[in-house]
Amino acid sequence: MARLTLEAVNERLKAGRIGVTVQQRGDRLSLQATLPPKPGSNKREWHQQKISLGIYANPAGFAKAEAEAKLLGGRIASGEFDWGQYLDIPDSNEKLNSEYWITQFEKDYFGRRGNTPQTQNTWKSDYSPAFKLLSGELTPSNLVEAVCGVPANTRKRKLVCEKLTALAKFAGITVDLSPYTGGYGTSETQPRYIPTATEIVAARSLFEDRPDWQWLYGVLATYGLRPHEAFFCEISPQAPHVCKVLEGKTGSRELYPYHPQWAVNWNLSQIQLPPVTGRTYKEYGQRISKTFARRELAFTAYCLRHAFCIRLSTEYKIPVAIAANWTGHDPAVFLRIYNRWISGAEKRRVFEESLRLAPN
């Protein structure tokens, strides 16, 4: 009996020169092949595209996906491929209707990213509010009008621009919304209190009666994790005690302890998670915020992350590209955020240190 795994299915498709592969994202399967542009696309050449199957990544799903891949490959080879076999193609009166394209975008979104509590929350909080601003035909002028209905220089305006741009691209509509994004960004964020190493160590004593919460506090302080990532990580018991984030906002990554002695002194490789549950990453973060507030900490969980990032730059002189990778940031974003919180004294100290290390 044929093995029904993703690797085995794609091996058979490759051996048969089908020209189609099965892809898995989350718990859902899709097909990938070189296909003609979708109706409404401004592209002219065939290119690699995905077709969502909406089926689960289980043995029955792999069997169905393999059959669909062979069928797709046959249609491509015989010149009989038609997007109408895979998409709900609108009639001429419906083609530019906003509601139609939002429905198609939603199907594609969950088909690619999976239908999970996390993706549902992102759709509800980010995409749906932006799309509710649209009505009637989906045209460049209506998209601009929707954006201009949101207060300028706000996070909401920036988010609406991002989501409506994604919808326009999906529908093959050329529009540039970047001039309407405004001045909102990380530089406008209110400065946070950045605790010193001494304050971080002292505040840990507030959790002495709860070893599980004390462990979580120590992990956030030592590795600069986003709060929810503490629930999805593992730490090597061997030096240098690398922490591996298994899942989270920006996926998996590895990072190192700074200060290294905290990982050893606080025995962080012995994971002691508090009994916290949540459907989304946001809910995990909210549980931590409430606990920190009840313990009357003078700073938030995210302040520990910011202190970690500043330590990387000022005390350990980690290159920005590496520090950004460890913390799950884009290098430009890392610079824009954390340079604002580096005090003048720290900048002067780094300057004097650079002169001392410079060749004569």
CSV table of C-alpha atoms in Angstrom, one decimal:
chain,number,residue,atom,x,y,z
A,1,MET,CA,0.0,0.0,0.0
A,2,ALA,CA,1.3,3.4,-1.0
A,3,ARG,CA,2.6,5.6,1.9
A,4,LEU,CA,0.3,8.5,2.6
A,5,THR,CA,2.7,11.2,3.8
A,6,LEU,CA,3.6,14.6,2.3
A,7,GLU,CA,7.1,13.4,1.4
A,8,ALA,CA,5.9,10.2,-0.1
A,9,VAL,CA,3.1,11.8,-2.2
A,10,ASN,CA,5.5,14.4,-3.6
A,11,GLU,CA,8.1,11.7,-4.4
A,12,ARG,CA,5.5,9.9,-6.5
A,13,LEU,CA,4.4,13.0,-8.2
A,14,LYS,CA,8.0,13.9,-9.0
A,15,ALA,CA,8.7,10.4,-10.3
A,16,GLY,CA,5.6,10.6,-12.5
A,17,ARG,CA,6.7,14.1,-13.8
A,18,ILE,CA,3.3,15.5,-13.0
A,19,GLY,CA,4.6,19.0,-12.5
A,20,VAL,CA,2.5,19.6,-9.4
A,21,THR,CA,3.4,19.4,-5.7
A,22,VAL,CA,1.3,19.1,-2.6
A,23,GLN,CA,2.0,21.8,0.0
A,24,GLN,CA,1.1,21.8,3.7
A,25,ARG,CA,0.4,24.9,5.7
A,26,GLY,CA,-0.8,24.3,9.3
A,27,ASP,CA,-3.2,21.4,9.1
A,28,ARG,CA,-4.4,22.1,5.5
A,29,LEU,CA,-3.2,21.0,2.1
A,30,SER,CA,-2.9,22.8,-1.2
A,31,LEU,CA,-1.4,22.3,-4.7
A,32,GLN,CA,1.4,24.2,-6.2
A,33,ALA,CA,2.2,24.4,-9.9
A,34,THR,CA,3.2,26.8,-12.7
A,35,LEU,CA,-0.2,28.2,-13.8
A,36,PRO,CA,-1.6,31.1,-16.0
A,37,PRO,CA,-2.5,34.4,-14.3
A,38,LYS,CA,-5.8,34.3,-12.4
A,39,PRO,CA,-8.7,36.3,-13.8
A,40,GLY,CA,-8.3,39.9,-12.9
A,41,SER,CA,-4.5,39.6,-12.4
A,42,ASN,CA,-2.3,42.2,-13.9
A,43,LYS,CA,0.4,39.6,-14.6
A,44,ARG,CA,0.8,38.2,-18.1
A,45,GLU,CA,3.1,35.2,-17.7
A,46,TRP,CA,2.6,31.8,-16.2
A,47,HIS,CA,4.1,31.6,-12.7
A,48,GLN,CA,4.1,29.4,-9.6
A,49,GLN,CA,0.8,29.6,-7.8
A,50,LYS,CA,-1.1,27.7,-5.1
A,51,ILE,CA,-4.6,26.2,-5.3
A,52,SER,CA,-6.2,25.7,-1.9
A,53,LEU,CA,-7.9,22.3,-1.5
A,54,GLY,CA,-9.4,23.0,1.9
A,55,ILE,CA,-8.7,19.4,3.1
A,56,TYR,CA,-6.8,18.3,6.2
A,57,ALA,CA,-3.3,16.9,6.3
A,58,ASN,CA,-4.2,13.3,7.3
A,59,PRO,CA,-3.9,10.0,5.3
A,60,ALA,CA,-7.3,10.5,3.6
A,61,GLY,CA,-6.4,14.1,2.8
A,62,PHE,CA,-3.0,13.1,1.3
A,63,ALA,CA,-4.7,10.5,-0.9
A,64,LYS,CA,-7.2,13.1,-2.1
A,65,ALA,CA,-4.5,15.7,-2.7
A,66,GLU,CA,-2.4,13.2,-4.7
A,67,ALA,CA,-5.4,12.5,-6.9
A,68,GLU,CA,-6.2,16.2,-7.4
A,69,ALA,CA,-2.5,16.9,-8.2
A,70,LYS,CA,-2.6,14.2,-11.0
A,71,LEU,CA,-5.8,15.7,-12.3
A,72,LEU,CA,-4.4,19.2,-12.3
A,73,GLY,CA,-1.2,18.0,-14.0
A,74,GLY,CA,-3.2,16.3,-16.7
A,75,ARG,CA,-5.2,19.5,-17.4
A,76,ILE,CA,-2.1,21.5,-17.7
A,77,ALA,CA,-0.4,19.0,-20.0
A,78,SER,CA,-3.4,18.8,-22.3
A,79,GLY,CA,-3.9,22.5,-22.4
A,80,GLU,CA,-7.3,22.1,-20.8
A,81,PHE,CA,-6.6,24.0,-17.5
A,82,ASP,CA,-9.2,26.7,-16.7
A,83,TRP,CA,-9.3,28.7,-13.5
A,84,GLY,CA,-13.1,28.3,-13.6
A,85,GLN,CA,-12.5,24.7,-12.5
A,86,TYR,CA,-11.0,26.0,-9.2
A,87,LEU,CA,-12.3,29.5,-8.6
A,88,ASP,CA,-15.8,31.0,-8.4
A,89,ILE,CA,-15.4,33.3,-11.4
A,90,PRO,CA,-17.9,36.1,-11.3
A,91,ASP,CA,-20.0,37.3,-14.2
A,92,SER,CA,-19.3,40.7,-15.7
A,93,ASN,CA,-21.7,42.5,-13.4
A,94,GLU,CA,-20.2,41.0,-10.3
A,95,LYS,CA,-16.5,41.1,-11.2
A,96,LEU,CA,-15.6,44.4,-9.4
A,97,ASN,CA,-18.0,44.0,-6.5
A,98,SER,CA,-16.2,44.4,-3.1
A,99,GLU,CA,-18.3,41.7,-1.4
A,100,TYR,CA,-17.3,39.1,-4.0
A,101,TRP,CA,-13.5,39.9,-3.7
A,102,ILE,CA,-13.7,39.9,0.1
A,103,THR,CA,-15.3,36.5,0.1
A,104,GLN,CA,-12.7,35.1,-2.3
A,105,PHE,CA,-9.9,36.7,-0.3
A,106,GLU,CA,-11.2,35.2,2.9
A,107,LYS,CA,-11.4,31.7,1.4
A,108,ASP,CA,-7.8,32.1,0.2
A,109,TYR,CA,-6.6,33.5,3.5
A,110,PHE,CA,-7.9,30.5,5.6
A,111,GLY,CA,-6.9,28.1,2.8
A,112,ARG,CA,-3.3,29.2,2.9
A,113,ARG,CA,-2.9,29.9,6.7
A,114,GLY,CA,-5.3,27.3,8.1
A,115,ASN,CA,-8.5,27.9,10.1
A,116,THR,CA,-7.1,28.1,13.7
A,117,PRO,CA,-8.1,30.3,16.7
A,118,GLN,CA,-5.0,32.4,15.9
A,119,THR,CA,-5.9,33.0,12.2
A,120,GLN,CA,-9.5,33.6,13.2
A,121,ASN,CA,-8.5,36.2,15.7
A,122,THR,CA,-6.2,37.9,13.1
A,123,TRP,CA,-9.0,38.0,10.6
A,124,LYS,CA,-11.5,39.4,13.1
A,125,SER,CA,-9.2,42.0,14.6
A,126,ASP,CA,-7.2,43.1,11.5
A,127,TYR,CA,-8.8,42.2,8.2
A,128,SER,CA,-12.6,42.3,8.9
A,129,PRO,CA,-12.7,45.9,10.3
A,130,ALA,CA,-10.8,47.2,7.2
A,131,PHE,CA,-13.0,45.3,4.7
A,132,LYS,CA,-16.2,46.6,6.4
A,133,LEU,CA,-15.2,50.1,5.2
A,134,LEU,CA,-15.8,49.0,1.6
A,135,SER,CA,-19.1,48.8,-0.4
A,136,GLY,CA,-20.1,48.7,-4.0
A,137,GLU,CA,-17.4,48.2,-6.7
A,138,LEU,CA,-13.8,47.5,-5.8
A,139,THR,CA,-12.0,50.3,-7.6
A,140,PRO,CA,-8.9,52.4,-6.8
A,141,SER,CA,-11.0,55.5,-6.0
A,142,ASN,CA,-13.3,53.5,-3.6
A,143,LEU,CA,-10.2,52.0,-1.9
A,144,VAL,CA,-8.7,55.5,-1.4
A,145,GLU,CA,-12.0,56.8,-0.1
A,146,ALA,CA,-12.2,54.0,2.4
A,147,VAL,CA,-8.7,54.8,3.7
A,148,CYS,CA,-9.4,58.5,4.0
A,149,GLY,CA,-12.4,57.8,6.2
A,150,VAL,CA,-10.0,56.6,8.9
A,151,PRO,CA,-8.3,59.2,11.1
A,152,ALA,CA,-4.9,60.1,9.7
A,153,ASN,CA,-1.6,59.3,11.4
A,154,THR,CA,-3.1,56.5,13.5
A,155,ARG,CA,-2.3,52.8,13.8
A,156,LYS,CA,-5.8,52.1,12.4
A,157,ARG,CA,-5.1,54.1,9.3
A,158,LYS,CA,-1.8,52.2,8.8
A,159,LEU,CA,-3.5,48.8,9.3
A,160,VAL,CA,-6.3,49.6,6.9
A,161,CYS,CA,-3.9,50.7,4.2
A,162,GLU,CA,-2.0,47.4,4.6
A,163,LYS,CA,-5.1,45.2,4.5
A,164,LEU,CA,-6.8,47.0,1.6
A,165,THR,CA,-3.5,46.9,-0.4
A,166,ALA,CA,-3.5,43.1,0.1
A,167,LEU,CA,-7.1,42.9,-1.1
A,168,ALA,CA,-6.4,45.0,-4.1
A,169,LYS,CA,-3.3,42.9,-5.1
A,170,PHE,CA,-5.4,39.8,-4.7
A,171,ALA,CA,-8.1,41.2,-7.0
A,172,GLY,CA,-5.5,42.4,-9.6
A,173,ILE,CA,-6.3,46.1,-9.0
A,174,THR,CA,-3.4,48.5,-9.2
A,175,VAL,CA,-3.5,51.2,-6.5
A,176,ASP,CA,-0.9,52.8,-4.3
A,177,LEU,CA,-2.2,53.5,-0.8
A,178,SER,CA,1.3,54.2,0.7
A,179,PRO,CA,0.8,58.0,0.5
A,180,TYR,CA,-2.2,57.7,2.8
A,181,THR,CA,-0.5,55.6,5.5
A,182,GLY,CA,0.5,58.7,7.5
A,183,GLY,CA,3.1,59.3,10.1
A,184,TYR,CA,2.1,56.6,12.6
A,185,GLY,CA,4.9,54.1,13.4
A,186,THR,CA,7.2,52.8,16.1
A,187,SER,CA,8.8,56.2,16.5
A,188,GLU,CA,5.4,57.6,17.7
A,189,THR,CA,5.0,54.8,20.3
A,190,GLN,CA,5.1,56.1,23.9
A,191,PRO,CA,8.5,55.3,25.5
A,192,ARG,CA,8.4,52.4,27.9
A,193,TYR,CA,10.2,52.2,31.3
A,194,ILE,CA,13.3,50.1,30.8
A,195,PRO,CA,14.4,48.3,34.0
A,196,THR,CA,18.0,47.9,34.9
A,197,ALA,CA,19.6,44.5,35.5
A,198,THR,CA,19.5,45.1,39.3
A,199,GLU,CA,15.8,46.0,39.1
A,200,ILE,CA,15.1,42.8,37.1
A,201,VAL,CA,16.8,40.6,39.6
A,202,ALA,CA,15.0,42.3,42.5
A,203,ALA,CA,11.6,42.0,40.9
A,204,ARG,CA,12.0,38.2,40.4
A,205,SER,CA,11.6,37.9,44.2
A,206,LEU,CA,8.0,38.9,43.9
A,207,PHE,CA,7.3,35.4,42.5
A,208,GLU,CA,9.1,33.4,45.2
A,209,ASP,CA,5.8,31.7,46.2
A,210,ARG,CA,5.2,30.6,42.7
A,211,PRO,CA,8.2,28.7,41.1
A,212,ASP,CA,6.3,28.4,37.8
A,213,TRP,CA,5.7,32.1,37.4
A,214,GLN,CA,9.2,32.8,38.6
A,215,TRP,CA,10.5,30.5,35.9
A,216,LEU,CA,8.4,32.3,33.3
A,217,TYR,CA,9.6,35.7,34.5
A,218,GLY,CA,13.2,34.5,34.3
A,219,VAL,CA,12.8,33.3,30.7
A,220,LEU,CA,11.2,36.5,29.6
A,221,ALA,CA,14.1,38.5,31.2
A,222,THR,CA,16.9,36.3,30.0
A,223,TYR,CA,15.9,35.6,26.4
A,224,GLY,CA,13.8,38.6,25.6
A,225,LEU,CA,10.8,36.5,24.4
A,226,ARG,CA,7.5,37.9,23.4
A,227,PRO,CA,5.2,37.0,26.4
A,228,HIS,CA,3.3,34.3,24.6
A,229,GLU,CA,6.5,32.6,23.3
A,230,ALA,CA,7.4,31.5,26.8
A,231,PHE,CA,4.6,28.9,26.5
A,232,PHE,CA,6.1,27.5,23.3
A,233,CYS,CA,9.8,27.1,23.9
A,234,GLU,CA,12.4,24.7,25.1
A,235,ILE,CA,15.8,25.4,26.6
A,236,SER,CA,18.9,23.3,26.3
A,237,PRO,CA,20.4,22.0,29.6
A,238,GLN,CA,23.8,22.2,28.0
A,239,ALA,CA,25.8,25.4,27.8
A,240,PRO,CA,25.3,27.9,26.3
A,241,HIS,CA,21.6,27.1,27.1
A,242,VAL,CA,20.1,28.0,23.8
A,243,CYS,CA,16.4,28.7,23.8
A,244,LYS,CA,14.4,27.5,20.9
A,245,VAL,CA,11.0,29.1,20.2
A,246,LEU,CA,8.8,26.5,18.7
A,247,GLU,CA,6.0,28.7,17.5
A,248,GLY,CA,4.7,32.3,17.9
A,249,LYS,CA,4.0,35.5,16.1
A,250,THR,CA,7.1,35.3,13.9
A,251,GLY,CA,7.5,31.5,13.8
A,252,SER,CA,10.4,29.4,15.2
A,253,ARG,CA,13.9,30.7,16.0
A,254,GLU,CA,16.8,30.2,18.3
A,255,LEU,CA,18.3,32.7,20.7
A,256,TYR,CA,20.9,33.0,23.4
A,257,PRO,CA,20.8,34.1,27.1
A,258,TYR,CA,21.8,37.6,28.0
A,259,HIS,CA,22.9,37.7,30.8
A,260,PRO,CA,24.2,34.1,30.5
A,261,GLN,CA,24.5,33.7,34.2
A,262,TRP,CA,20.7,34.1,34.6
A,263,ALA,CA,20.1,31.0,32.6
A,264,VAL,CA,22.4,29.1,35.0
A,265,ASN,CA,21.5,30.7,38.3
A,266,TRP,CA,17.8,30.5,37.7
A,267,ASN,CA,17.9,26.9,36.3
A,268,LEU,CA,15.8,27.9,33.3
A,269,SER,CA,16.4,24.7,31.4
A,270,GLN,CA,14.1,23.0,33.9
A,271,ILE,CA,10.8,24.2,32.4
A,272,GLN,CA,8.0,25.0,34.9
A,273,LEU,CA,5.1,26.5,33.0
A,274,PRO,CA,2.2,28.0,35.0
A,275,PRO,CA,-1.2,26.4,34.4
A,276,VAL,CA,-2.3,29.0,31.8
A,277,THR,CA,-4.4,28.3,28.7
A,278,GLY,CA,-5.4,30.4,25.8
A,279,ARG,CA,-6.9,30.1,22.3
A,280,THR,CA,-4.7,32.8,20.8
A,281,TYR,CA,-1.2,34.2,21.5
A,282,LYS,CA,-2.9,37.4,22.6
A,283,GLU,CA,-4.8,35.6,25.3
A,284,TYR,CA,-1.6,34.1,26.6
A,285,GLY,CA,0.0,37.6,26.7
A,286,GLN,CA,-3.1,39.0,28.6
A,287,ARG,CA,-2.8,36.3,31.3
A,288,ILE,CA,0.8,37.3,31.9
A,289,SER,CA,0.0,41.0,32.0
A,290,LYS,CA,-2.7,40.4,34.6
A,291,THR,CA,-0.3,38.4,36.8
A,292,PHE,CA,2.4,41.0,36.6
A,293,ALA,CA,-0.1,43.7,37.5
A,294,ARG,CA,-1.4,41.6,40.5
A,295,ARG,CA,2.2,41.2,41.7
A,296,GLU,CA,2.6,45.0,41.4
A,297,LEU,CA,5.7,45.0,39.2
A,298,ALA,CA,6.9,48.4,38.2
A,299,PHE,CA,7.2,47.4,34.6
A,300,THR,CA,5.4,45.1,32.0
A,301,ALA,CA,6.5,41.8,30.5
A,302,TYR,CA,7.3,43.7,27.2
A,303,CYS,CA,9.7,45.9,29.2
A,304,LEU,CA,11.8,42.9,29.9
A,305,ARG,CA,12.0,42.2,26.1
A,306,HIS,CA,13.0,45.8,25.4
A,307,ALA,CA,15.7,45.7,28.1
A,308,PHE,CA,17.0,42.5,26.6
A,309,CYS,CA,17.2,44.1,23.1
A,310,ILE,CA,19.0,47.1,24.4
A,311,ARG,CA,21.5,44.9,26.3
A,312,LEU,CA,22.3,43.1,23.1
A,313,SER,CA,23.3,46.4,21.4
A,314,THR,CA,24.9,48.4,24.2
A,315,GLU,CA,26.5,45.8,26.5
A,316,TYR,CA,27.2,42.8,24.2
A,317,LYS,CA,27.6,44.7,20.9
A,318,ILE,CA,25.7,42.1,19.0
A,319,PRO,CA,25.4,43.2,15.3
A,320,VAL,CA,22.0,44.5,14.5
A,321,ALA,CA,21.3,41.8,11.9
A,322,ILE,CA,22.0,39.0,14.4
A,323,ALA,CA,20.1,40.7,17.2
A,324,ALA,CA,17.1,41.3,15.0
A,325,ASN,CA,17.1,37.6,13.9
A,326,TRP,CA,17.3,36.4,17.5
A,327,THR,CA,14.4,38.6,18.6
A,328,GLY,CA,12.2,38.0,15.6
A,329,HIS,CA,12.5,41.5,14.1
A,330,ASP,CA,13.3,43.0,10.8
A,331,PRO,CA,16.7,44.8,11.2
A,332,ALA,CA,15.3,48.2,10.2
A,333,VAL,CA,12.5,47.8,12.7
A,334,PHE,CA,15.0,46.7,15.4
A,335,LEU,CA,17.0,49.9,14.9
A,336,ARG,CA,14.0,52.2,14.7
A,337,ILE,CA,12.5,50.8,17.9
A,338,TYR,CA,15.5,50.4,20.2
A,339,ASN,CA,17.7,53.3,19.3
A,340,ARG,CA,15.1,55.6,20.9
A,341,TRP,CA,15.5,53.8,24.3
A,342,ILE,CA,19.2,53.9,24.5
A,343,SER,CA,20.1,56.6,26.9
A,344,GLY,CA,22.7,59.3,26.2
A,345,ALA,CA,25.0,57.9,28.8
A,346,GLU,CA,24.9,54.4,27.2
A,347,LYS,CA,25.6,55.9,23.7
A,348,ARG,CA,28.6,57.8,25.2
A,349,ARG,CA,29.9,54.7,26.9
A,350,VAL,CA,29.6,52.7,23.6
A,351,PHE,CA,31.4,55.5,21.8
A,352,GLU,CA,34.3,55.6,24.3
A,353,GLU,CA,34.5,51.8,24.2
A,354,SER,CA,34.8,51.9,20.4
A,355,LEU,CA,37.6,54.4,20.6
A,356,ARG,CA,39.5,52.2,23.0
A,357,LEU,CA,39.2,49.2,20.7
A,358,ALA,CA,40.0,51.1,17.6
A,359,PRO,CA,43.5,50.4,16.0
A,360,ASN,CA,46.1,53.1,16.6
